[in-house]
CSV table of C-alpha atoms in Angstrom, one decimal:
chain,number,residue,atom,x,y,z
U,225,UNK,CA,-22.8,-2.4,-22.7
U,226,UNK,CA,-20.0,-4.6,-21.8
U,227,UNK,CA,-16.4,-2.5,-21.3
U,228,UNK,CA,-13.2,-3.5,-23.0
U,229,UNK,CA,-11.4,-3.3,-19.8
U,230,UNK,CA,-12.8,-2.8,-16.1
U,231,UNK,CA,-10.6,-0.8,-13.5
U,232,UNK,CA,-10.8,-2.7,-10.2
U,233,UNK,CA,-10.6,-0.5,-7.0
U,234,UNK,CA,-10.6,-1.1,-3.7
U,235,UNK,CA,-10.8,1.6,-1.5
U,236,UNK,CA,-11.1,1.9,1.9
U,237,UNK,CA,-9.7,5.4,4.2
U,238,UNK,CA,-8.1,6.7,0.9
U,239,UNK,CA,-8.8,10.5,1.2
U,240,UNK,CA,-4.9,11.9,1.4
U,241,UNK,CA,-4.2,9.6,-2.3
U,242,UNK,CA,-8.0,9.5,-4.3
U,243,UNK,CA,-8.0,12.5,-6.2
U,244,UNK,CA,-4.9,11.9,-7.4
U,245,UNK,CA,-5.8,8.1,-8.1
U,246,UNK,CA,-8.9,8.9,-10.0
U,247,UNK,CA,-7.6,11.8,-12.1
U,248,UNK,CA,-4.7,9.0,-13.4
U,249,UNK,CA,-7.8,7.1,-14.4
U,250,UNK,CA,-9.3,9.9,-16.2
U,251,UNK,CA,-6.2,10.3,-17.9
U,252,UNK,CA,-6.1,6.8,-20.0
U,253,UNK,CA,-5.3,7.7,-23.7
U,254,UNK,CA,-6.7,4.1,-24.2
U,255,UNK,CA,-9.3,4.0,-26.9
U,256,UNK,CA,-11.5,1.0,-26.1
U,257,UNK,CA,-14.4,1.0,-23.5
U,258,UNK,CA,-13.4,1.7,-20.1
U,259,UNK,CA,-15.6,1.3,-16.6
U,260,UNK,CA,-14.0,2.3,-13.3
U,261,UNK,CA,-15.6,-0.9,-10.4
U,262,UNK,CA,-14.9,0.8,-7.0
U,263,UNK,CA,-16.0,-0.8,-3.8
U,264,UNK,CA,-15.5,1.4,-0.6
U,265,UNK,CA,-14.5,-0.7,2.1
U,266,UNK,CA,-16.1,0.6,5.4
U,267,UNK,CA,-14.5,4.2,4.9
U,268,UNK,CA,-15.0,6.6,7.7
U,269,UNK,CA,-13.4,9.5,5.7
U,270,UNK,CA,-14.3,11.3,2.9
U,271,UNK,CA,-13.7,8.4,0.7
U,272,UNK,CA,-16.9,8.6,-0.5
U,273,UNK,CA,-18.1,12.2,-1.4
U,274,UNK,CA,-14.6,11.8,-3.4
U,275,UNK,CA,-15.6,8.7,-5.2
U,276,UNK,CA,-19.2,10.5,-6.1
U,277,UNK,CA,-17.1,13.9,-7.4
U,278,UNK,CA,-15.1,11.6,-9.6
U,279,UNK,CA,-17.8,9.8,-10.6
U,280,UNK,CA,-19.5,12.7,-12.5
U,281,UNK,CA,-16.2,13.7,-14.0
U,282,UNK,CA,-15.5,10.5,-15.4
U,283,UNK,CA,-19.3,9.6,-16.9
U,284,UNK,CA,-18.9,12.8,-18.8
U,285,UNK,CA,-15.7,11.7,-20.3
U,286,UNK,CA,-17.2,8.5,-21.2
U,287,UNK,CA,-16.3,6.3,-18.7
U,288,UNK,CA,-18.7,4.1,-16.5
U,289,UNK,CA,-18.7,3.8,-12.8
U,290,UNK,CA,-20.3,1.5,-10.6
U,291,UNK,CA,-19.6,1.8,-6.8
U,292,UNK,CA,-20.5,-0.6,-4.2
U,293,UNK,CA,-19.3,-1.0,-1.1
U,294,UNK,CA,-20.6,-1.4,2.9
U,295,UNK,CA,-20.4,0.8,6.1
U,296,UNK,CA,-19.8,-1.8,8.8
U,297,UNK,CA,-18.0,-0.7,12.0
U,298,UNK,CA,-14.7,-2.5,10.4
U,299,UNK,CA,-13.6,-3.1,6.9
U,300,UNK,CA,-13.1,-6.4,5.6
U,301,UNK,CA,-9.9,-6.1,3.4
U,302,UNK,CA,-8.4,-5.9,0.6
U,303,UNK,CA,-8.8,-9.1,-0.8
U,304,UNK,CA,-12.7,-9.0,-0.4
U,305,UNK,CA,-13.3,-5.7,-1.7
U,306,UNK,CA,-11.5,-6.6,-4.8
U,307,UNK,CA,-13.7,-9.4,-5.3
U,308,UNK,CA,-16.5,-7.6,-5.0
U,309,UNK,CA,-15.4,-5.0,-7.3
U,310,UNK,CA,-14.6,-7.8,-9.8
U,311,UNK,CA,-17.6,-9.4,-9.3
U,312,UNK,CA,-19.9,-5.9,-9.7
U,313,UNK,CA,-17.7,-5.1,-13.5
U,314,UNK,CA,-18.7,-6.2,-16.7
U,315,UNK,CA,-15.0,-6.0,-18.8
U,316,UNK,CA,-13.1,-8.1,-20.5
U,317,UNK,CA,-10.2,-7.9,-19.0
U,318,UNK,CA,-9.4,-6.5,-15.6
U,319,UNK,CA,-6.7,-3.9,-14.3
U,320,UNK,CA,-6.0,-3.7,-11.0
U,321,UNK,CA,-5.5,-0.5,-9.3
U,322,UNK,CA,-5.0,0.6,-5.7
U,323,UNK,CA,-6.4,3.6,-4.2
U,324,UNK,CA,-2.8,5.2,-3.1
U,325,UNK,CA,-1.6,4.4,-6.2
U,326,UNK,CA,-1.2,6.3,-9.8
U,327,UNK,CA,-1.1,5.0,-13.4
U,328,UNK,CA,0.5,6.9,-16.0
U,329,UNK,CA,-1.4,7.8,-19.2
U,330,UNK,CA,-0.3,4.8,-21.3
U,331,UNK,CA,-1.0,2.5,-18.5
U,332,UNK,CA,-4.5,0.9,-19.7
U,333,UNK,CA,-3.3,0.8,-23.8
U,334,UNK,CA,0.5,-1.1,-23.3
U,335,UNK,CA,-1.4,-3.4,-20.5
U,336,UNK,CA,-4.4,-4.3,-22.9
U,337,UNK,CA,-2.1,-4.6,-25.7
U,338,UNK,CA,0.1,-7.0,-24.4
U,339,UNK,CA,-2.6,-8.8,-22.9
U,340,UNK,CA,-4.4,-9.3,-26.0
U,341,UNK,CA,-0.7,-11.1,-27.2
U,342,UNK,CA,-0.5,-12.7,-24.5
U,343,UNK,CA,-4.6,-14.2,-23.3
U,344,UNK,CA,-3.3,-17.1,-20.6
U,345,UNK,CA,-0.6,-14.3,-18.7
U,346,UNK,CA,-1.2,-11.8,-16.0
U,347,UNK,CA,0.6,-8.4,-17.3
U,348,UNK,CA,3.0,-6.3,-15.0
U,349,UNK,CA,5.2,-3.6,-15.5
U,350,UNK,CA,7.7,-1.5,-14.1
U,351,UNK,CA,7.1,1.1,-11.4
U,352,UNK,CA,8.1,4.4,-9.8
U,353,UNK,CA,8.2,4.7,-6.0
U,354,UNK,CA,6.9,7.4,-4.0
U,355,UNK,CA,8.9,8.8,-2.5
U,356,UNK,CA,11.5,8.1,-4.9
U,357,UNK,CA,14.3,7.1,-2.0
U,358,UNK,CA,12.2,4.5,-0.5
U,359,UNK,CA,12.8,0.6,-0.9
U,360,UNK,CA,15.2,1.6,-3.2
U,361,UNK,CA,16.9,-1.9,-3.8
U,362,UNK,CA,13.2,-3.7,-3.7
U,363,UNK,CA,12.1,-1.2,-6.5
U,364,UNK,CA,15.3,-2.3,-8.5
U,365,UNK,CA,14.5,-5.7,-7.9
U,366,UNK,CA,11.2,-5.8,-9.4
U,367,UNK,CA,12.0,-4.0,-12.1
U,368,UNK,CA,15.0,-6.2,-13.5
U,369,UNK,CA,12.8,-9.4,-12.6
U,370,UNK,CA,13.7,-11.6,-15.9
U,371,UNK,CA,10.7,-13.5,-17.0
U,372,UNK,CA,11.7,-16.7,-15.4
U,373,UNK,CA,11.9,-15.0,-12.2
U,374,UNK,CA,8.3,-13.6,-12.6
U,375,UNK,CA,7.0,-16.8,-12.1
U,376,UNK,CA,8.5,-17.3,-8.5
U,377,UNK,CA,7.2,-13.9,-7.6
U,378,UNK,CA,4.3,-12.2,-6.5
U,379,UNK,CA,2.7,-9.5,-4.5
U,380,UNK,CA,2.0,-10.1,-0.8
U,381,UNK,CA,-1.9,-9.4,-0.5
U,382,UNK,CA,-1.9,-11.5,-4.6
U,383,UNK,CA,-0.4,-14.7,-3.4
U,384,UNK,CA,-2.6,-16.9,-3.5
U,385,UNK,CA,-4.2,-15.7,-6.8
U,386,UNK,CA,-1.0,-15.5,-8.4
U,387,UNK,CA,-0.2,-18.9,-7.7
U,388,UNK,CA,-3.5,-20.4,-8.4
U,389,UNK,CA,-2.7,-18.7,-11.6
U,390,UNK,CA,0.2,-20.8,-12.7
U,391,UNK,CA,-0.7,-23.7,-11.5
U,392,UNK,CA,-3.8,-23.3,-14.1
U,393,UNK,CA,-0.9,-23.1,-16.5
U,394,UNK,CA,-1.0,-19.4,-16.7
U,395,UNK,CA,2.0,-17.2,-17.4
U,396,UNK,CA,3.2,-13.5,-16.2
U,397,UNK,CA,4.6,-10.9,-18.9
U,398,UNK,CA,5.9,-7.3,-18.1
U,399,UNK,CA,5.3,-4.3,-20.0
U,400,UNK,CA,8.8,-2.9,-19.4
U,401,UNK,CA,8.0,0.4,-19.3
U,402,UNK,CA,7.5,2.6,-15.7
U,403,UNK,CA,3.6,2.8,-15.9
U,404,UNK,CA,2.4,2.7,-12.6
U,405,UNK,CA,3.9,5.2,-9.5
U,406,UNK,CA,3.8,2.9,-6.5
U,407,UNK,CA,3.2,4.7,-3.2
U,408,UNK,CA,5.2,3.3,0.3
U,409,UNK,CA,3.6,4.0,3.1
U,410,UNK,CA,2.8,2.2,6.5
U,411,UNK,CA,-0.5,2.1,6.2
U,412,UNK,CA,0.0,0.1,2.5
U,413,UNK,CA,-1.8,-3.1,2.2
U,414,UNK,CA,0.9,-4.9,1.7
U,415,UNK,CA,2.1,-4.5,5.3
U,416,UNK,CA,-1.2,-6.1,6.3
U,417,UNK,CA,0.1,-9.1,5.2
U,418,UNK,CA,2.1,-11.8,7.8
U,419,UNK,CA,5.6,-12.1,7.0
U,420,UNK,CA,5.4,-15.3,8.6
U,421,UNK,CA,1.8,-16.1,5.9
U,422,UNK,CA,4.2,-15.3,2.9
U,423,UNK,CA,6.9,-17.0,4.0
U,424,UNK,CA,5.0,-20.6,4.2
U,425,UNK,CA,2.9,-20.2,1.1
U,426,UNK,CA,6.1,-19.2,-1.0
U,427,UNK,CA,8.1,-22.8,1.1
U,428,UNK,CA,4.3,-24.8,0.2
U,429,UNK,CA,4.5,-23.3,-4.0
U,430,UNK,CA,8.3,-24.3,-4.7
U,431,UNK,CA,7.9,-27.7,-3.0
U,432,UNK,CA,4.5,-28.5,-5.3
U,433,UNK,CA,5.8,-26.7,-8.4
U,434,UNK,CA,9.8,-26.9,-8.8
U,435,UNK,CA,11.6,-29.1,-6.3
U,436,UNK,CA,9.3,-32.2,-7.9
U,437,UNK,CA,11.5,-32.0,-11.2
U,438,UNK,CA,14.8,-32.6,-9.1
U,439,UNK,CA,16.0,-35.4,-7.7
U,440,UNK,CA,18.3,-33.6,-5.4
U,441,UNK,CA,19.5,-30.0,-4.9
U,442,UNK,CA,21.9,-27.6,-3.2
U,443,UNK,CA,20.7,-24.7,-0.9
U,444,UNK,CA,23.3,-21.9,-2.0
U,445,UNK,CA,23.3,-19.7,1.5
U,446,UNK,CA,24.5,-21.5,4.5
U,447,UNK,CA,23.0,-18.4,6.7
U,448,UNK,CA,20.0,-17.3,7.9
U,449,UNK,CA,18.0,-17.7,5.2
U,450,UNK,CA,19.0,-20.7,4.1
U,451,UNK,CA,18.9,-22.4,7.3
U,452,UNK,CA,15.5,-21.5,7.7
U,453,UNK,CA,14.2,-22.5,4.4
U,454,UNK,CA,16.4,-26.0,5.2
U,455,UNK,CA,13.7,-25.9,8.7
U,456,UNK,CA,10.5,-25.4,6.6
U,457,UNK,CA,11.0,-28.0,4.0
U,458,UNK,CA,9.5,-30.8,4.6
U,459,UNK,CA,11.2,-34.2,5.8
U,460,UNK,CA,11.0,-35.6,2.0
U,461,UNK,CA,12.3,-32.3,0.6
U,462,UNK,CA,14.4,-31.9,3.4
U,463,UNK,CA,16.1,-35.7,2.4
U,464,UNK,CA,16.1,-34.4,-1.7
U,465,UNK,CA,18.7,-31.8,-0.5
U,466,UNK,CA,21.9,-33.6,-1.7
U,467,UNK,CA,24.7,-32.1,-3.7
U,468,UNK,CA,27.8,-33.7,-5.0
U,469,UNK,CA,31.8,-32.4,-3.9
U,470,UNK,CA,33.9,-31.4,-7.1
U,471,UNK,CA,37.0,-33.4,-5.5
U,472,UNK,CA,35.5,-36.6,-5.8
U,473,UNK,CA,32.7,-38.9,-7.3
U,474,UNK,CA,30.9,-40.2,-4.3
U,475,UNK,CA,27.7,-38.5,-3.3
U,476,UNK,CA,27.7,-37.2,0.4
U,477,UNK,CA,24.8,-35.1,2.0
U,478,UNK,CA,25.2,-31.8,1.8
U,479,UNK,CA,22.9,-29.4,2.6
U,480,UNK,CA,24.6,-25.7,2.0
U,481,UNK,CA,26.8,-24.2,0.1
U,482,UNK,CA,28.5,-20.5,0.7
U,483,UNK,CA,31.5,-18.4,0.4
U,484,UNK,CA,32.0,-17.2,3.9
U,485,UNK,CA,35.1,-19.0,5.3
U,486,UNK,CA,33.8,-19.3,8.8
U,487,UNK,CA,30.8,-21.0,7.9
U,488,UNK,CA,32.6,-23.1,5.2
U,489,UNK,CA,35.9,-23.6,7.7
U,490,UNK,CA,32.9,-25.2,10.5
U,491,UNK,CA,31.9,-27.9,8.2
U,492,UNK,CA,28.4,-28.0,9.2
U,493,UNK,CA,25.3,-26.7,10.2
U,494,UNK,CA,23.6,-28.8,13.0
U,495,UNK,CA,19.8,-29.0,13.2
U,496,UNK,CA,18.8,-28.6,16.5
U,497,UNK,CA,15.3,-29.2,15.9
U,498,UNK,CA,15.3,-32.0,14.5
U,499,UNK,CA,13.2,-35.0,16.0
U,500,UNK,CA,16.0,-37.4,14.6
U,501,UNK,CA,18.6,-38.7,17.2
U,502,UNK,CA,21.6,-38.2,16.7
U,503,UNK,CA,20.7,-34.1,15.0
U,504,UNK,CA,21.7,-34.1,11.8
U,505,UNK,CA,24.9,-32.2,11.0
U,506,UNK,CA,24.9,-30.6,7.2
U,507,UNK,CA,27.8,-30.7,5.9
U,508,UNK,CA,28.8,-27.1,4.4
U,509,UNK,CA,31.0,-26.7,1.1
U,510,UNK,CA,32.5,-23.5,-0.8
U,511,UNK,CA,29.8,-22.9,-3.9
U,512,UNK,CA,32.6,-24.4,-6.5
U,513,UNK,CA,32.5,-27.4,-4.9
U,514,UNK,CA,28.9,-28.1,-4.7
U,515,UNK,CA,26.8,-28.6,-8.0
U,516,UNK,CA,23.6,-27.7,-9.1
U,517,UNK,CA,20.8,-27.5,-9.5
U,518,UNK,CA,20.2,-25.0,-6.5
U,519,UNK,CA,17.7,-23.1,-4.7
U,520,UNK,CA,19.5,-19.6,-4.0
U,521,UNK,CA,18.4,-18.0,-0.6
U,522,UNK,CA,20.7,-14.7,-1.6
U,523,UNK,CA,18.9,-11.7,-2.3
U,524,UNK,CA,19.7,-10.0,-5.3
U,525,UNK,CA,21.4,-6.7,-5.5
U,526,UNK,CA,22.8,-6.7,-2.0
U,527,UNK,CA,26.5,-7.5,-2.4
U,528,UNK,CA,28.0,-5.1,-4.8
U,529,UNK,CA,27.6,-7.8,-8.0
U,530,UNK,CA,30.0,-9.7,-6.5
U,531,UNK,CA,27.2,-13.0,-5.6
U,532,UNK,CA,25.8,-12.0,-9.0
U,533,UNK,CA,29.4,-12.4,-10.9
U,534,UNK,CA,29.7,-16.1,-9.0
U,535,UNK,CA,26.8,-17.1,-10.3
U,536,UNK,CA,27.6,-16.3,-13.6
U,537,UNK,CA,31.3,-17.8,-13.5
U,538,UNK,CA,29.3,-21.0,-12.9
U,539,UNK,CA,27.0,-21.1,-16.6
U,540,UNK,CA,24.2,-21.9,-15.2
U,541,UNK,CA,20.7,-22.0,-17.1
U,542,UNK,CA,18.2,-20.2,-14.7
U,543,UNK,CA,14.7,-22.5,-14.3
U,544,UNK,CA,17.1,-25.7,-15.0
U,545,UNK,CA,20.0,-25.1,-12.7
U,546,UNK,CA,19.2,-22.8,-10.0
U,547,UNK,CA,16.2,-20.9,-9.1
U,548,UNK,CA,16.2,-18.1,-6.1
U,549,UNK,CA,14.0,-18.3,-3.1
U,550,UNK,CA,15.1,-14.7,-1.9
């Protein structure tokens, strides 16, 4: 019989975190059909005779388990094994789940709720991190996410299925309730992932998906950040990035804007790399004399509220005006 809702996990070396894991699954006070779809990943622990302890457990309390997996000499990661479990379940509607990680009771029912209101969105919610003192402004961040800024977000090792996603048209809605406790650790999956990969699929989305619907923009961060995502644009996006001065009506070029003085009190930012002859040199303005719309290469949360209260002396409608790339 088909489930309601299939549980994908990927497992592979999870012995210290499973038990834990699976019990959370047997937890769900969701009413619907419910399968658990593991596939073991080339575990050399005891991954396994866990998986098959849990699996009796959970039958008896009414929920299926199918297992699949291989025992190769090396595993062949995350992404894989969570096609495979998705492609061994029968639901109709998946929730993902990693192996170090643990839902809260409520999980399965809020998600499948809000999923069934929402059919064309991927569901989040907020999470708890383990241990509590760790990536303490990241967790912050991705719990006060506002829905526009859920589309220009995703999870490392999810990238490219989240923005396969919306380009489909899909959207991304958030339980906001803590339903998931989200465990940092180095051997996480998402440290697996390039910073370097991330980085170019995040520059190759916004230059397909946002920077088409302006004819020019501002890069608000005339530092490192923005300086590099000023290098990975491409020539035609790099030539869109034109802002207007609030002292005059001519357009000029200009590049950055910022409120550090030095930066501002240089005047420019020289691209050194550039194949053109003479280098271009970016003009740099204070963020009250540029205009938007911008691409904001300021993380969030970092500076006390006091980037946060500029941008909102400035009005701006997030999605029209600005959008951050931090």
């Amino acid at each position: 019989m088909q489930a309601h809702v299939s549980i994908i996990l990927p497992v592979h070396n999870a012995e210290p975190w499973l038990d834990e894991c699976l019990r959370s699954v047997l937890q769900q006070d969701f009413e619907g059909t419910m399968e658990l779809s593991v596939f073991n990943d080339a575990s050399k622990d005891k991954s396994g005779a866990i998986i098959e302890k849990w699996r009796v457990k959970l039958e008896d309390s009414g929920v299926h388990v199918i297992i699949g997996g291989h025992d190769s000499l090396s595993p062949r990661g995350v992404g894989y094994s969570k096609n495979q479990a998705v492609a061994q379940s029968s639901g109709s509607y998946l929730c993902f789940l990693d192996s170090d990680d643990v839902m809260m009771p409520q999980r399965v029912r809020l998600q499948h709720q809000a999923a069934v209101q929402h059919p064309s969105s991927i569901i989040g919610c907020r999470v708890r991190r383990d241990p509590p003192n760790s990536t303490e402004r990241y967790t912050r961040w991705i719990n006060q996410l506002t829905p526009e800024q859920l589309l220009t977000q995703g999870v490392p090792e999810d990238l490219l299925f989240f923005y396969e996603h919306l380009r489909k048209g899909g959207g991304v809605v958030r339980v906001d309730q803590s339903l998931l406790l989200y465990r940092y650790h180095p051997r996480a999956a998402t440290h697996s992932v390039l910073e370097t990969t991330i980085w170019t699929h995040r520059v190759r989305f916004l230059e397909e998906q946002a920077l088409p619907r302006w004819a020019a923009f501002t890069i608000w961060n005339a530092g490192k950040q923005g300086r590099r995502l000023y290098r990975s644009l491409t020539a035609a996006s790099q030539r869109k990035v034109v802002a207007f001065c609030d002292f005059c009506a001519c357009p000029q070029v200009v590049a950055f804007c910022d409120v550090d003085e030095n930066k501002i009190r240089k005047g420019f930012y020289c691209h050194e790399d550039s194949q053109e002859r003479p280098k271009p040199r970016i003009p740099i303005l204070h963020f009250r004399a540029a205009r938007p719309p911008f691409v904001i290469c300021v993380k969030l949360d970092l500076t006390g509220g006091a980037f946060e209260d500029n941008l909102r002396s400035l009005h701006l409608q997030e999605g029209q005006d600005f959008l951050h790339f931090s």
